[in-house]
Short mmCIF file of C-alpha atoms in Angstrom, two decimals:
data_model
loop_
_atom_site.label_atom_id
_atom_site.label_comp_id
_atom_site.label_asym_id
_atom_site.label_seq_id
_atom_site.Cartn_x
_atom_site.Cartn_y
_atom_site.Cartn_z
CA MET V 909 -1.50 -16.56 -1.65
CA THR V 910 2.06 -16.40 -0.49
CA LYS V 911 2.79 -18.43 2.57
CA ALA V 912 3.94 -16.80 5.78
CA SER V 913 7.07 -18.96 5.68
CA ASP V 914 8.04 -17.44 2.29
CA TYR V 915 8.01 -14.01 3.86
CA GLN V 916 10.19 -15.16 6.72
CA GLN V 917 12.68 -16.78 4.35
CA TRP V 918 12.84 -13.58 2.35
CA ALA V 919 13.33 -11.65 5.57
CA SER V 920 16.44 -13.58 6.53
CA LYS V 921 17.86 -13.35 3.00
CA ILE V 922 17.15 -9.63 2.74
CA ARG V 923 18.85 -9.21 6.08
CA ALA V 924 21.92 -10.65 4.40
CA SER V 925 21.52 -8.07 1.57
CA ASP V 926 20.21 -10.61 -0.96
CA GLN V 927 18.98 -8.49 -3.88
CA LYS V 928 17.16 -11.37 -5.52
CA ALA V 929 15.09 -12.10 -2.42
CA PHE V 930 14.30 -8.39 -2.22
CA HIS V 931 13.13 -8.46 -5.83
CA ASP V 932 10.99 -11.57 -5.24
CA LEU V 933 9.38 -9.98 -2.22
CA PHE V 934 8.78 -6.77 -4.16
CA VAL V 935 7.09 -8.46 -7.10
CA ASP V 936 5.02 -10.72 -4.89
CA SER V 937 3.83 -8.16 -2.37
CA TYR V 938 3.51 -5.11 -4.63
CA GLN V 939 -0.07 -5.43 -5.83
CA PRO V 940 -1.62 -6.46 -2.51
CA LEU V 941 0.15 -3.56 -0.80
CA MET V 942 -0.91 -1.21 -3.60
CA ARG V 943 -4.52 -2.21 -3.08
CA TYR V 944 -4.10 -1.75 0.65
CA ALA V 945 -2.57 1.72 0.22
CA LEU V 946 -5.46 2.69 -2.06
CA ASN V 947 -7.82 2.13 0.87
CA PHE V 948 -6.22 5.20 2.40
CA VAL V 949 -5.07 7.50 -0.37
CA LYS V 950 -7.38 6.80 -3.36
CA ASP V 951 -4.79 7.96 -5.88
CA THR V 952 -2.57 5.51 -7.72
CA ASP V 953 0.35 7.92 -8.13
CA VAL V 954 0.36 8.85 -4.47
CA ALA V 955 0.13 5.17 -3.55
CA LYS V 956 3.08 4.41 -5.85
CA ASP V 957 5.16 7.03 -4.03
CA ILE V 958 4.24 5.58 -0.67
CA LEU V 959 5.25 2.11 -1.79
CA GLN V 960 8.56 3.35 -3.20
CA ASP V 961 9.27 4.92 0.19
CA VAL V 962 8.28 1.76 2.04
CA TYR V 963 10.48 -0.58 -0.01
CA ALA V 964 13.43 1.83 -0.01
CA HIS V 965 13.15 2.15 3.76
CA LEU V 966 12.87 -1.60 4.15
CA TRP V 967 16.14 -2.00 2.26
CA ASP V 968 17.75 0.69 4.41
CA ILE V 969 16.80 -1.04 7.62
CA ARG V 970 17.41 -4.59 6.33
CA ASP V 971 20.18 -5.27 8.86
CA ARG V 972 17.74 -4.54 11.65
CA LEU V 973 14.95 -6.83 10.44
CA ASP V 974 13.75 -9.01 13.25
CA GLU V 975 13.36 -12.56 11.96
CA GLU V 976 11.05 -13.38 14.85
CA LYS V 977 8.59 -10.76 13.68
CA SER V 978 6.40 -10.97 10.61
CA LEU V 979 7.83 -9.15 7.61
CA LYS V 980 4.39 -9.08 6.02
CA ALA V 981 2.94 -7.28 9.02
CA LEU V 982 5.86 -4.84 8.95
CA LEU V 983 5.12 -3.97 5.31
CA TYR V 984 1.43 -3.42 5.98
CA ARG V 985 2.21 -1.33 9.04
CA MET V 986 4.66 0.85 7.11
CA VAL V 987 2.15 1.39 4.31
CA LYS V 988 -0.57 2.24 6.80
CA ASN V 989 1.57 4.65 8.84
CA ARG V 990 2.91 6.47 5.80
CA SER V 991 -0.55 6.75 4.25
CA ILE V 992 -2.03 8.15 7.42
CA ASN V 993 0.84 10.58 7.84
CA LEU V 994 0.45 11.76 4.33
CA ILE V 995 -3.26 12.32 4.74
CA ARG V 996 -2.66 14.16 7.98
CA SER V 997 0.10 16.36 6.58
CA ARG V 998 -2.11 17.35 3.65
CA ARG V 999 -4.87 18.70 5.80
CA PRO V 1000 -6.63 21.04 5.15
CA VAL V 1001 -7.47 19.18 1.98
CA ARG V 1002 -8.36 21.17 -1.08
CA LEU V 1003 -11.87 20.42 -2.24
CA ASP V 1004 -10.88 19.61 -5.79
CA ASP V 1005 -8.49 16.99 -4.39
CA VAL V 1006 -11.28 15.12 -2.77
CA ALA V 1007 -14.08 15.38 -5.26
CA PRO V 1008 -12.97 12.73 -7.77
CA ALA V 1009 -12.31 10.16 -5.07
CA GLU V 1010 -15.79 10.49 -3.62
CA GLN V 1011 -17.72 10.22 -6.82
CA PRO V 1012 -17.93 6.45 -7.02
CA SER V 1013 -19.63 6.13 -3.64
CA GLU V 1014 -22.16 8.83 -4.51
CA GLU V 1015 -23.11 7.27 -7.77
CA MET V 1016 -24.46 4.11 -6.17
CA SER V 1017 -25.40 2.71 -9.53
CA PRO V 1018 -27.44 -0.48 -9.52
CA VAL V 1019 -24.92 -3.25 -9.28
CA SER V 1020 -26.23 -5.55 -11.93
CA ILE V 1021 -29.17 -5.80 -14.27
CA ARG V 1022 -30.63 -8.84 -12.61
CA PRO V 1023 -29.87 -8.56 -8.94
CA GLY V 1024 -29.80 -12.25 -8.09
CA GLY V 1025 -29.81 -13.11 -4.40
CA ASP V 1026 -26.06 -13.63 -4.18
CA ASP V 1027 -25.02 -10.46 -5.96
CA LEU V 1028 -27.36 -8.54 -3.79
CA LEU V 1029 -25.97 -10.15 -0.67
CA GLU V 1030 -22.42 -9.27 -1.70
CA LYS V 1031 -23.42 -5.68 -2.22
CA GLN V 1032 -25.26 -5.56 1.08
CA LEU V 1033 -22.33 -7.10 2.90
CA SER V 1034 -19.94 -4.48 1.52
CA GLU V 1035 -22.18 -1.78 2.89
CA TRP V 1036 -22.53 -3.45 6.27
CA ILE V 1037 -18.77 -3.90 6.48
CA GLU V 1038 -18.29 -0.27 5.69
CA SER V 1039 -20.53 0.78 8.55
CA LEU V 1040 -18.76 -1.36 11.15
CA PRO V 1041 -16.89 0.49 13.93
CA PRO V 1042 -13.48 1.45 12.46
CA ARG V 1043 -11.28 -0.88 14.51
CA GLN V 1044 -13.59 -3.87 13.96
CA ARG V 1045 -13.72 -3.14 10.29
CA GLU V 1046 -9.94 -2.81 10.05
CA ALA V 1047 -9.38 -6.14 11.82
CA PHE V 1048 -11.98 -7.89 9.71
CA GLU V 1049 -10.65 -6.52 6.42
CA LEU V 1050 -7.03 -7.31 7.21
CA SER V 1051 -8.05 -10.87 7.97
CA ARG V 1052 -10.49 -11.42 5.13
CA PHE V 1053 -9.01 -9.32 2.31
CA GLU V 1054 -5.31 -9.14 3.10
CA GLY V 1055 -5.01 -12.65 4.51
CA LEU V 1056 -3.04 -11.60 7.57
CA ASP V 1057 -3.08 -13.86 10.62
CA HIS V 1058 -4.04 -12.53 14.03
CA HIS V 1059 -0.52 -11.88 15.19
CA GLU V 1060 0.21 -9.93 12.03
CA ILE V 1061 -3.00 -7.94 12.38
CA ALA V 1062 -2.06 -7.19 15.98
CA ASP V 1063 1.27 -5.85 14.69
CA VAL V 1064 -0.38 -3.66 12.10
CA MET V 1065 -3.07 -2.36 14.47
CA GLU V 1066 -0.64 -2.09 17.37
CA CYS V 1067 -2.77 -3.98 19.83
CA ALA V 1068 -2.83 -7.44 21.46
CA PRO V 1069 -3.74 -10.51 19.33
CA ARG V 1070 -6.57 -11.15 21.78
CA THR V 1071 -8.01 -7.75 20.95
CA VAL V 1072 -7.88 -8.64 17.24
CA ASN V 1073 -9.87 -11.75 18.04
CA ASN V 1074 -12.46 -9.70 19.88
CA HIS V 1075 -12.74 -7.19 17.05
CA ILE V 1076 -13.31 -9.88 14.43
CA VAL V 1077 -15.81 -11.82 16.55
CA SER V 1078 -17.76 -8.61 17.26
CA ALA V 1079 -17.67 -7.70 13.57
CA LEU V 1080 -18.98 -11.13 12.59
CA ASN V 1081 -21.73 -10.93 15.19
CA THR V 1082 -22.88 -7.56 13.90
CA LEU V 1083 -22.85 -8.86 10.33
CA ARG V 1084 -24.75 -12.00 11.37
CA VAL V 1085 -27.55 -9.95 12.90
CA GLN V 1086 -27.78 -7.86 9.74
CA LEU V 1087 -27.72 -10.98 7.59
CA LYS V 1088 -30.59 -12.51 9.58
CA GLN V 1089 -32.69 -9.38 9.34
CA TRP V 1090 -32.05 -9.09 5.64
CA LYS V 1091 -32.99 -12.72 5.04
CA SER V 1092 -36.27 -12.50 6.95
CA GLU V 1093 -37.20 -9.29 5.11
CA ARG V 1094 -36.63 -11.02 1.82
CA GLU V 1095 -38.68 -14.03 2.85
CA ASN V 1096 -41.58 -11.80 3.94
CA ARG V 1097 -41.51 -10.08 0.60
CA GLU V 1098 -41.67 -13.35 -1.36
CA MET T 371 -7.88 -16.18 3.51
CA LYS T 372 -10.41 -18.79 2.44
CA ARG T 373 -12.05 -19.26 5.81
CA PRO T 374 -11.94 -17.53 9.17
CA ASP T 375 -9.19 -18.33 11.62
CA GLN T 376 -9.77 -21.33 13.91
CA ASP T 377 -9.65 -19.01 16.92
CA ILE T 378 -12.63 -17.21 15.47
CA MET T 379 -14.72 -20.25 14.57
CA LYS T 380 -14.70 -21.59 18.10
CA TYR T 381 -16.88 -18.67 19.13
CA PHE T 382 -19.68 -19.88 16.88
CA SER T 383 -21.66 -23.09 16.69
CA GLY T 384 -24.43 -24.68 14.60
CA VAL T 385 -26.35 -22.21 12.44
CA GLU T 386 -24.05 -19.41 13.51
CA GLU T 387 -21.12 -21.27 12.02
CA ASP T 388 -22.86 -21.48 8.64
CA GLU T 389 -23.74 -17.80 8.75
CA VAL T 390 -20.16 -16.85 9.51
CA ARG T 391 -18.94 -19.01 6.62
CA LEU T 392 -21.44 -17.34 4.30
CA ILE T 393 -20.42 -13.87 5.43
CA TRP T 394 -16.77 -14.75 4.99
CA GLU T 395 -17.33 -16.12 1.52
CA LYS T 396 -19.50 -13.28 0.27
CA ALA T 397 -17.54 -10.40 1.73
CA ARG T 398 -16.13 -8.18 -1.05
CA ARG T 399 -14.16 -4.99 -1.08
CA LYS T 400 -16.54 -2.20 -1.74
CA ASP T 401 -14.56 0.36 -3.66
CA GLN T 402 -13.26 -0.28 -7.12
CA SER T 403 -9.85 1.10 -6.19
CA GLY T 404 -8.59 -2.45 -5.98
CA GLU T 405 -8.91 -2.71 -9.73
CA SER T 406 -6.45 0.09 -10.44
CA ALA T 407 -3.88 -1.65 -8.26
CA MET T 408 -3.77 -4.33 -10.92
CA ASP T 409 -2.89 -1.79 -13.62
CA VAL T 410 0.42 -1.01 -11.98
CA ASN T 411 3.27 -3.12 -13.25
CA PRO T 412 5.47 -4.18 -10.31
CA GLU T 413 8.50 -4.68 -12.55
CA GLU T 414 8.32 -1.08 -13.77
CA GLU T 415 8.08 0.11 -10.20
CA TRP T 416 11.01 -2.14 -9.29
CA ALA T 417 13.12 -0.46 -11.98
CA LEU T 418 12.20 2.95 -10.55
CA LEU T 419 13.12 1.80 -7.07
CA GLN T 420 16.51 0.57 -8.27
CA LYS T 421 17.17 3.90 -9.91
CA ARG T 422 16.18 5.75 -6.79
CA MET T 423 18.37 3.60 -4.57
CA GLN T 424 21.33 4.10 -6.90
CA THR T 425 21.12 7.85 -6.68
CA ALA T 426 20.53 7.79 -2.95
CA ARG T 427 23.78 5.90 -2.43
CA ARG T 428 26.39 8.60 -2.19
CA PRO T 429 29.78 8.11 -3.82
CA VAL T 430 32.36 6.49 -1.61
CA ARG T 431 34.98 8.94 -0.38
CA GLY T 432 38.44 8.46 -1.84
CA VAL T 433 40.00 7.49 1.44
CA ARG T 434 42.41 4.66 1.63
CA PRO T 435 44.66 3.58 4.45
CA GLY T 436 48.44 3.72 3.86
CA THR T 437 49.06 1.64 0.76
CA ILE T 438 50.97 -1.47 1.56
CA ARG T 439 53.77 -2.42 -0.80
CA SER T 440 55.66 -5.60 -0.66
CA ARG T 441 59.44 -5.46 -0.87
CA ARG T 442 60.31 -7.89 -3.54
CA PRO T 443 63.94 -8.83 -4.31
CA ALA T 444 64.46 -8.75 -8.07
CA SER T 445 65.93 -12.22 -8.22
CA LYS T 446 66.24 -14.45 -11.26
CA ALA T 447 66.31 -17.75 -9.43
CA THR T 448 63.12 -19.84 -9.40
CA ALA T 449 63.36 -20.36 -5.68
CA ALA T 450 63.58 -16.64 -5.24
CA LYS T 451 60.51 -16.23 -7.47
CA THR T 452 58.57 -18.64 -5.34
CA TYR T 453 59.76 -16.79 -2.29
CA ALA T 454 58.68 -13.51 -3.86
CA PHE T 455 55.33 -14.99 -4.70
CA ILE T 456 54.83 -16.04 -1.11
CA THR T 457 55.82 -12.58 0.06
CA VAL T 458 53.33 -10.97 -2.28
CA MET T 459 50.61 -13.31 -1.16
CA ALA T 460 51.41 -12.61 2.47
CA ALA T 461 51.38 -8.89 1.79
CA VAL T 462 48.08 -9.18 -0.02
CA LEU T 463 46.60 -11.16 2.83
CA LEU T 464 47.99 -8.73 5.37
CA GLY T 465 46.72 -5.84 3.29
CA GLY T 466 43.33 -7.50 3.09
CA PHE T 467 43.30 -7.99 6.80
CA VAL T 468 44.26 -4.37 7.46
CA MET T 469 41.54 -3.21 5.07
CA TRP T 470 39.07 -5.46 6.76
CA TYR T 471 40.18 -4.29 10.18
CA LEU T 472 39.93 -0.64 9.20
CA PHE T 473 36.71 -0.84 7.29
CA VAL T 474 34.61 -3.40 9.04
CA PRO T 475 32.26 -1.16 11.00
CA VAL T 476 32.48 -1.02 14.76
CA SER T 477 29.48 -0.06 16.75
CA MET T 478 28.59 1.03 20.22
CA GLU T 479 25.14 0.81 21.61
CA ALA T 480 23.09 1.69 24.64
CA PRO T 481 20.78 -1.28 25.26
CA ARG T 482 17.16 -0.61 26.18
CA GLY T 483 16.98 0.56 29.77
CA GLU T 484 20.59 1.80 29.81
CA PHE T 485 22.77 4.74 28.81
CA THR T 486 26.28 4.58 27.36
CA THR T 487 29.07 7.15 27.33
CA PHE T 488 32.13 6.87 25.10
CA HIS T 489 35.36 8.84 24.63
CA TRP T 490 37.73 8.89 21.75
CA ASP T 491 41.40 9.76 22.27
CA ASP T 492 41.00 13.07 20.48
CA GLY T 493 38.55 14.29 23.11
CA ILE T 494 35.27 13.59 21.31
CA ARG T 495 32.71 12.47 23.83
CA VAL T 496 29.37 10.78 23.00
CA GLU T 497 26.44 9.93 25.25
CA LEU T 498 23.85 7.51 23.87
CA ASN T 499 20.21 7.38 24.96
CA SER T 500 18.58 3.98 25.66
CA GLY T 501 18.08 1.85 22.56
CA SER T 502 20.48 3.85 20.36
CA ARG T 503 23.41 2.73 18.25
CA LEU T 504 26.41 4.51 16.77
CA THR T 505 28.47 2.86 14.02
CA TRP T 506 31.85 3.87 12.56
CA ASN T 507 34.97 2.54 10.95
CA ARG T 508 38.08 1.85 12.97
CA SER T 509 39.96 4.27 10.77
CA PHE T 510 37.80 7.01 12.29
CA GLY T 511 40.76 8.65 14.03
CA ASN T 512 42.82 8.74 10.85
CA GLY T 513 40.79 10.93 8.60
CA HIS T 514 37.79 8.96 7.44
CA ARG T 515 35.24 10.47 9.70
CA ASN T 516 31.76 9.16 9.11
CA LEU T 517 29.53 8.11 11.98
CA ARG T 518 26.12 6.58 11.58
CA LEU T 519 23.53 7.18 14.30
CA GLU T 520 20.31 5.29 14.93
CA GLY T 521 18.47 6.83 17.86
CA GLU T 522 19.49 9.76 20.02
CA ALA T 523 22.94 10.97 21.06
CA TYR T 524 24.66 13.95 22.61
CA PHE T 525 28.11 14.91 21.25
CA GLU T 526 30.88 17.04 22.71
CA VAL T 527 33.66 17.86 20.26
CA PRO T 528 36.71 19.93 21.25
CA PRO T 529 37.22 22.94 18.95
CA SER T 530 40.68 21.84 17.80
CA GLY T 531 39.47 18.63 16.23
CA LYS T 532 39.00 18.03 12.53
CA SER T 533 35.46 18.08 11.20
CA PHE T 534 33.44 14.89 10.83
CA ILE T 535 30.01 13.82 9.70
CA VAL T 536 27.16 12.12 11.53
CA GLU T 537 24.67 10.46 9.26
CA THR T 538 21.13 9.42 10.25
CA GLN T 539 18.18 7.97 8.34
CA THR T 540 17.36 11.37 6.85
CA ALA T 541 20.13 13.82 7.69
CA MET T 542 23.80 14.57 7.45
CA VAL T 543 25.30 16.66 10.23
CA GLU T 544 28.72 18.18 9.68
CA VAL T 545 30.48 18.87 12.90
CA LEU T 546 33.09 21.41 14.00
CA GLY T 547 34.06 22.06 17.64
CA THR T 548 30.72 21.94 19.37
CA ARG T 549 28.18 20.40 21.72
CA PHE T 550 24.94 19.17 20.22
CA ASN T 551 22.17 16.57 20.32
CA ILE T 552 20.80 14.43 17.48
CA ARG T 553 17.50 12.63 17.75
CA SER T 554 16.57 10.19 14.98
CA TRP T 555 14.52 7.17 16.02
CA ALA T 556 13.92 4.42 13.48
CA ASP T 557 10.32 4.02 14.61
CA ASP T 558 9.46 7.64 13.95
CA PRO T 559 6.92 7.39 11.13
CA ASP T 560 8.32 10.50 9.45
CA GLY T 561 11.94 9.41 9.85
CA ARG T 562 12.57 12.70 11.56
CA THR T 563 16.07 13.78 12.55
CA THR T 564 16.12 16.66 15.04
CA LEU T 565 19.33 18.54 15.70
CA THR T 566 19.75 20.76 18.76
CA LEU T 567 22.88 22.87 19.13
CA VAL T 568 24.20 23.86 22.58
CA ASP T 569 27.25 25.78 21.38
CA GLY T 570 29.77 25.91 18.55
CA SER T 571 28.56 25.35 15.01
CA VAL T 572 27.18 22.48 12.95
CA ARG T 573 25.84 22.16 9.47
CA LEU T 574 22.61 20.20 8.96
CA ALA T 575 21.98 18.74 5.52
CA SER T 576 19.25 16.46 4.24
CA LEU T 577 20.29 13.01 3.04
CA LEU T 578 17.56 13.08 0.43
CA GLU T 579 18.51 16.54 -0.82
CA PRO T 580 22.15 17.07 0.19
CA GLU T 581 22.21 20.47 -1.49
CA SER T 582 19.74 21.88 1.07
CA HIS T 583 21.66 22.64 4.23
CA ILE T 584 21.75 25.20 7.02
CA MET T 585 24.21 26.33 9.68
CA LEU T 586 22.63 26.16 13.10
CA GLN T 587 23.11 28.84 15.79
CA PRO T 588 23.68 27.84 19.44
CA GLY T 589 20.45 27.37 21.39
CA HIS T 590 18.49 26.55 18.24
CA THR T 591 16.90 23.43 16.82
CA SER T 592 15.93 22.30 13.33
CA HIS T 593 14.86 19.03 11.76
CA VAL T 594 14.52 17.12 8.49
CA ASP T 595 12.22 14.20 7.69
CA TYR T 596 10.45 12.59 4.77
CA HIS T 597 8.14 15.58 4.36
CA ASN T 598 10.62 18.36 5.14
CA ARG T 599 13.48 17.37 2.92
CA ALA T 600 15.17 20.73 3.37
CA PRO T 601 15.93 21.54 7.04
CA VAL T 602 13.12 23.58 8.61
CA GLU T 603 13.61 27.17 9.80
CA PRO T 604 15.65 26.95 13.06
CA GLN T 605 13.72 27.70 16.24
CA PRO T 606 15.12 28.83 19.58
CA VAL T 607 14.90 26.03 22.14
CA ASN T 608 15.53 25.47 25.82
CA THR T 609 18.55 23.19 25.57
CA ASP T 610 18.13 21.92 29.15
CA GLN T 611 14.76 20.54 28.14
CA ALA T 612 15.96 19.16 24.83
CA LEU T 613 18.79 17.38 26.65
CA ALA T 614 16.66 16.20 29.58
CA TRP T 615 17.40 12.58 28.68
CA ARG T 616 21.06 13.00 29.69
CA ASN T 617 19.84 13.23 33.29
CA GLN T 618 17.30 10.44 32.81
CA GLY T 619 14.59 13.05 32.29
CA PHE T 620 12.00 13.40 29.53
CA TYR T 621 10.95 16.32 27.43
CA PHE T 622 8.08 15.59 25.07
CA SER T 623 7.32 18.56 22.90
CA GLY T 624 4.07 18.09 21.01
CA ILE T 625 4.84 14.52 19.99
CA THR T 626 2.17 11.86 19.67
CA MET T 627 1.34 9.45 22.48
CA SER T 628 2.53 6.51 20.38
CA GLU T 629 5.96 8.14 20.13
CA VAL T 630 5.89 8.80 23.88
CA ALA T 631 5.11 5.11 24.44
CA ALA T 632 8.02 4.06 22.18
CA GLU T 633 10.39 6.31 24.13
CA LEU T 634 9.22 4.93 27.48
CA GLU T 635 9.59 1.38 26.17
CA ARG T 636 13.20 2.01 25.22
CA ARG T 637 14.12 3.81 28.41
CA TYR T 638 12.53 1.33 30.77
CA ASP T 639 12.94 -1.73 28.55
CA SER T 640 9.27 -2.59 28.95
CA GLN T 641 6.03 -2.76 26.98
CA VAL T 642 3.64 0.19 26.77
CA VAL T 643 0.55 -0.46 24.66
CA ILE T 644 -2.05 2.17 23.79
CA GLN T 645 -5.39 0.58 23.04
CA ASN T 646 -7.36 3.71 22.38
CA GLU T 647 -6.96 4.90 18.82
CA ILE T 648 -7.69 8.55 19.51
CA LEU T 649 -5.28 8.55 22.42
CA ARG T 650 -2.53 7.12 20.26
CA ASP T 651 -2.56 10.15 17.95
CA ARG T 652 -2.99 12.69 20.72
CA SER T 653 -0.06 15.01 21.07
CA LEU T 654 1.58 15.63 24.40
CA THR T 655 3.88 18.37 25.71
CA ILE T 656 5.40 17.63 29.08
CA TYR T 657 8.74 18.19 30.82
CA LEU T 658 9.76 15.66 33.43
CA PRO T 659 13.28 16.53 34.63
CA ARG T 660 13.34 13.77 37.29
CA PRO T 661 10.78 11.20 36.32
CA GLY T 662 11.53 8.27 38.68
CA GLU T 663 9.74 4.97 38.13
CA LEU T 664 7.74 4.12 35.01
CA ASP T 665 4.50 3.78 37.01
CA SER T 666 4.69 7.33 38.26
CA ILE T 667 5.35 8.71 34.77
CA ILE T 668 2.38 6.79 33.40
CA GLU T 669 0.25 8.19 36.22
CA THR T 670 1.34 11.74 35.37
CA ILE T 671 0.72 11.23 31.67
CA CYS T 672 -2.71 9.73 32.32
CA PHE T 673 -3.54 12.64 34.57
CA VAL T 674 -2.61 15.12 31.85
CA THR T 675 -4.29 13.28 28.96
CA ASN T 676 -7.21 12.05 31.01
CA CYS T 677 -6.68 8.38 30.20
CA ARG T 678 -6.57 5.25 32.33
CA PHE T 679 -4.05 2.47 32.58
CA GLU T 680 -3.64 -1.04 33.84
CA GLU T 681 -0.69 -3.35 34.18
CA GLU T 682 -0.89 -6.84 32.80
CA GLN T 683 2.05 -9.23 33.06
CA GLY T 684 4.63 -6.46 32.90
CA THR T 685 2.86 -4.70 30.01
CA ILE T 686 1.31 -1.32 30.63
CA ILE T 687 -1.94 -0.76 28.79
CA LEU T 688 -3.29 2.74 28.30
CA TYR T 689 -6.91 3.24 27.31
#
């Protein structure tokens, strides 16, 4: 995982119109941001367009980059805002737009042939995470999956770092309770 | 991240700590969409981006300041040659300096919490709203007339003047004798540029699609942004409301609370945080010709949107 300091070094070079630093940042951050965008839009081509917009805009505003602020958080925030805007501007959504994206969750195929304890736990956890309150889930996922620190998450979610802390602690507490229940149910069965 | 942040772990102890570690380790993304992210080749996308940025960059106008020629005596003597060489060098350096002087951009800004007014000799007058910046070249008066605006500004241009162009993040506004307002905040998620014409005539063109442009009638407004690349159908507007900021007033017309907060932050150079997600996306229409202190505006807004607020170390928190 790329270090936060790399991002800040890129930021100051990009500020000075350094094309190479821009390229390095692009190549390094592209796939994580792509995956993040796909959380919102579910369509690779749409996500590609969003990312093109984000990087082009970043280059446009390079002279206004604030070196004190996290560039990584800025990228995530731009991807999030553009994705949400796009979703909002497309409403009402045509049904045939949505159908393919929802299929995977409806299928719910058995995850593996031999559901060993760990695989099962992973699957359970994914479901529990999905049913967390939206803000808690967002904070947790940005921390766990995107590797953002609390200040960066606060930037993306536009709230105070303390609030991020609270969200993640609450999320973990909810998950712990579910984990405990799940474990005792399994033990009773055995 | 391999393990939870230290700040998080201190909330848990003993068995809880182990459970949290387990949860952290076993947590997986649910959807398979992550997989398709890996199919995209960043280098291919980089090539596309380069192409796009090339076409977006418009050709430089063929404007050059008076060409500087050195007067060189056609002498045969070596000393004279040296002298000529020095003259040429000096001319080149001087020329370079003049070019630099003419083309290094100058900018004027209204810091957060302040307004700025500026006059040019040819009668053009500009008022900048808090947190806005206008950039131009020093050769502005001599023909090369391109201004770049980040934020919001009101322009008054005497009818006799030559035309010039104001460029924003998404739009190009061509100006004849006129009075008008441009609003184009960098933090607007859509990159929207809104043009409001008081009188005279202006042409609004999209930066992304320069061929789509419209002429605006006095008392009308139109905008372009990332979604509306061609300027939208002009609408009649109350110009007093649209220009409320010139008298320190506010006119929010169906914009989201997060945009309202950004505007208040710039005007009052303070922090306004919205903690409630639904509230952040709520749209607000309100006209405050004489708003007064920030506290009283927040009170009014909270009354209208039925929210609450508290102040914490100079930051206003809405929830």
